[in-house]
XYZ file of C-alpha atoms in Angstrom:
264
model
C -12.707 18.586 11.152
C -12.102 15.251 12.812
C -14.368 12.485 11.563
C -16.181 10.263 14.082
C -14.153 7.245 15.161
C -15.741 3.843 15.561
C -13.726 2.748 18.571
C -15.591 5.068 20.929
C -15.374 2.745 23.917
C -11.616 3.158 24.416
C -10.773 4.272 27.932
C -9.227 7.607 28.890
C -6.325 5.670 30.334
C -5.647 4.018 26.970
C -5.772 7.364 25.184
C -3.410 8.885 27.710
C -1.028 5.969 27.266
C -1.080 6.393 23.514
C -0.393 10.108 23.801
C 2.506 9.430 26.136
C 3.956 6.838 23.766
C 3.393 8.711 20.522
C 6.172 11.023 19.321
C 5.131 14.577 18.458
C 6.227 16.484 15.393
C 9.782 15.509 14.528
C 10.278 13.066 17.408
C 12.256 9.899 16.733
C 10.585 6.475 16.323
C 9.681 4.647 19.486
C 9.874 0.945 20.173
C 7.038 -1.168 21.440
C 7.839 -2.905 24.711
C 5.027 -5.373 24.152
C 6.627 -7.308 21.293
C 10.329 -6.374 21.203
C 11.291 -9.146 18.784
C 9.392 -7.546 15.934
C 10.919 -4.554 14.139
C 8.412 -2.836 11.873
C 8.374 0.941 11.831
C 5.127 2.570 10.717
C 5.190 6.241 9.762
C 1.834 7.956 10.381
C 1.415 11.137 8.319
C -1.724 12.708 9.758
C -2.605 16.174 11.069
C -5.315 15.089 13.541
C -3.678 14.167 16.859
C -6.654 12.078 18.009
C -6.325 9.912 14.906
C -2.580 9.540 15.491
C -3.207 8.521 19.106
C -5.831 5.942 18.157
C -3.668 4.405 15.443
C -0.578 4.383 17.655
C -2.463 2.745 20.520
C -3.670 -0.115 18.325
C -0.447 -0.538 16.352
C 1.526 -0.812 19.578
C -0.982 -3.026 21.355
C -2.012 -5.409 18.581
C 0.733 -5.146 15.993
C 3.944 -4.765 17.950
C 5.077 -2.011 15.591
C 7.271 0.974 16.279
C 5.762 4.350 15.470
C 6.943 7.668 14.086
C 4.706 10.558 13.069
C 4.490 13.699 10.977
C 1.671 16.242 10.909
C 2.244 17.867 7.499
C 2.987 16.770 3.960
C 6.536 18.174 3.768
C 7.470 16.769 7.203
C 6.078 13.352 6.247
C 8.009 13.355 2.972
C 11.227 14.217 4.783
C 10.729 11.482 7.390
C 9.947 8.880 4.733
C 13.201 9.756 2.965
C 15.344 9.669 6.095
C 13.758 6.852 8.128
C 12.690 4.493 5.296
C 9.755 3.087 7.320
C 8.401 -0.373 6.681
C 4.934 1.086 5.976
C 3.289 4.512 5.761
C -0.249 5.458 6.831
C -1.051 8.605 4.862
C -3.861 11.128 5.184
C -4.775 13.019 2.000
C -5.793 16.391 3.422
C -2.530 17.624 4.917
C -1.091 21.112 5.474
C 1.773 22.153 3.231
C 1.384 19.370 0.668
C -1.476 17.009 -0.154
C -1.220 13.320 0.626
C -1.626 12.469 -3.059
C 1.399 14.609 -3.890
C 3.398 12.916 -1.111
C 2.373 9.506 -2.467
C 3.274 10.492 -6.033
C 6.742 11.705 -5.028
C 7.518 8.641 -2.903
C 6.365 6.204 -5.578
C 8.443 7.923 -8.266
C 11.619 7.716 -6.187
C 13.616 4.495 -6.500
C 14.702 4.746 -2.854
C 11.154 4.867 -1.455
C 8.827 3.378 -4.063
C 8.965 -0.065 -2.398
C 7.446 1.278 0.864
C 3.772 0.217 1.150
C 1.394 3.152 1.592
C -2.038 2.839 3.183
C -4.130 5.924 2.503
C -6.455 6.895 5.360
C -8.831 9.657 4.308
C -12.268 11.184 4.698
C -12.424 11.349 0.899
C -14.615 8.353 0.186
C -15.656 8.674 -3.461
C -14.678 6.065 -6.031
C -12.715 8.746 -7.905
C -10.601 9.472 -4.834
C -9.909 5.782 -4.149
C -8.955 5.133 -7.750
C -6.628 8.151 -7.774
C -4.813 6.871 -4.692
C -4.475 3.323 -5.982
C -3.317 4.453 -9.405
C -0.496 6.415 -7.795
C 0.722 3.171 -6.229
C -0.891 3.106 -2.776
C -1.168 -0.396 -1.364
C -4.589 0.138 0.190
C -7.220 2.807 0.844
C -9.230 3.096 4.067
C -11.940 5.717 4.523
C -12.821 7.688 7.655
C -14.556 7.040 9.985
C -12.536 3.871 10.372
C -12.050 0.871 12.603
C -8.469 0.560 13.929
C -8.900 -3.210 13.915
C -9.633 -3.110 10.193
C -6.474 -1.059 9.621
C -4.441 -3.659 11.548
C -5.959 -6.485 9.503
C -5.158 -4.729 6.246
C -1.585 -4.105 7.355
C -1.254 -7.779 8.291
C -2.518 -8.715 4.816
C 0.125 -6.483 3.246
C 2.778 -8.160 5.376
C 1.630 -11.645 4.339
C 1.785 -10.649 0.680
C 5.263 -9.258 1.223
C 6.482 -12.460 2.868
C 4.898 -14.543 0.100
C 6.585 -12.466 -2.585
C 9.950 -12.791 -0.846
C 9.609 -16.580 -0.878
C 8.929 -16.674 -4.616
C 12.298 -15.083 -5.483
C 12.666 -14.804 -9.290
C 10.036 -15.788 -11.833
C 10.581 -15.559 -15.601
C 8.126 -15.238 -18.482
C 9.791 -14.850 -21.854
C 12.098 -11.843 -21.644
C 10.406 -10.655 -18.437
C 11.983 -11.459 -15.063
C 10.191 -10.663 -11.805
C 12.431 -10.532 -8.737
C 10.045 -10.387 -5.773
C 12.773 -10.256 -3.135
C 14.163 -7.053 -4.631
C 10.844 -5.766 -5.967
C 12.493 -5.513 -9.377
C 11.343 -6.238 -12.933
C 13.645 -6.626 -15.903
C 12.821 -6.897 -19.594
C 15.667 -8.282 -21.640
C 18.041 -7.566 -18.787
C 17.003 -3.911 -18.471
C 15.250 -2.652 -15.343
C 11.655 -1.424 -15.693
C 10.159 0.825 -13.027
C 6.653 -0.239 -11.985
C 4.252 1.066 -9.367
C 3.262 -1.246 -6.529
C -0.055 -2.016 -8.227
C 1.571 -2.784 -11.584
C 4.160 -4.991 -9.913
C 1.480 -6.978 -8.088
C -0.611 -7.508 -11.198
C 2.384 -8.671 -13.236
C 3.473 -11.014 -10.440
C -0.006 -12.549 -10.227
C -0.104 -13.167 -13.983
C 3.430 -14.568 -14.140
C 2.679 -17.003 -11.310
C -0.276 -18.495 -13.212
C 0.697 -18.753 -16.905
C -2.179 -19.785 -19.169
C -4.800 -19.274 -16.487
C -7.473 -16.648 -17.072
C -7.718 -14.220 -14.146
C -10.877 -12.132 -14.010
C -10.756 -8.435 -13.241
C -12.437 -9.087 -9.883
C -9.881 -11.790 -9.037
C -6.982 -9.485 -9.889
C -8.512 -6.595 -7.966
C -9.131 -8.684 -4.850
C -5.750 -10.431 -4.985
C -3.789 -7.226 -5.548
C -5.621 -4.865 -3.192
C -8.024 -6.967 -1.127
C -11.085 -5.134 -2.433
C -14.324 -6.970 -3.055
C -16.692 -4.734 -4.965
C -15.620 -1.525 -3.196
C -14.468 0.047 -6.450
C -15.116 -0.663 -10.115
C -13.030 -3.616 -11.260
C -12.353 -1.754 -14.513
C -9.616 -0.011 -12.527
C -7.540 -3.096 -13.365
C -7.740 -2.163 -17.055
C -6.013 1.154 -16.358
C -3.162 -0.552 -14.536
C -2.789 -3.251 -17.209
C -2.669 -0.608 -19.944
C 0.111 1.269 -18.151
C 1.918 -1.977 -17.382
C 1.898 -2.911 -21.069
C 3.277 0.472 -22.023
C 6.205 0.033 -19.655
C 6.921 -3.541 -20.782
C 7.114 -2.474 -24.428
C 7.310 -5.350 -26.931
C 7.367 -7.876 -24.081
C 3.798 -6.856 -23.202
C 2.450 -9.187 -25.890
C 2.638 -12.048 -23.365
C -0.283 -10.449 -21.499
C -3.454 -11.389 -23.336
C -6.885 -9.836 -22.929
C -9.719 -12.315 -22.596
C -12.694 -10.307 -23.799
C -15.439 -9.927 -21.220
C -13.469 -11.792 -18.543
C -10.000 -10.516 -17.711
C -6.378 -11.311 -18.532
C -3.906 -14.176 -18.768
C -0.228 -14.694 -19.372
C 0.442 -16.476 -22.630
C 2.165 -19.826 -22.183
C 5.348 -20.147 -24.220
């Protein structure tokens, strides 16, 4: 059942335009004529056509993105693997395969794990949000939603991406973080991290010796301010330490506050 949508004042003409511009099923990506200089393909994996139309209308009008779509989990997975979109908007309740399973597969594949995923779902419990973020989703937006909020969150993701690209390589002991390639090495050997783990490590490496609270890490990594329990950071730090092995000793726990990177 389609959830109510906040942008109820959109005109029938706008909706018709979005439908005309939005590819159906396995259609190829389309280019926005409004901002041709920008090339950012967004793959929308969603089975509600009205939601696809609303997102496409706003992404084309306010973001200058190109759009491709899929209406089932398997079709979305296939498109992500063949088109390599810049960003994916992913519903959780999909026919054929759940959105969480799609997210899990994409984030475990070296070829697609770098693609930011924004989950858009009617599942609004803290448990659902945590599950999505722990699988590596960049952000989580609940239905009913504001398209303008989705655009703002995508813009935030883009700013973080540009900022990371500018930082290039940062080293901390035997750990090297290569933001441009979204790659982490420990002692010269590559370590596979989820998007969330990579962000947290990057934040700590950038500020050696400085104590970063759980709330600061949560907000900086995902943009959340009190929407979910900040203890979620602990789960990601624990998994990050496991993957870093002996090098994880540089990440110190500051009891009752948060974490810091030990200064050499």
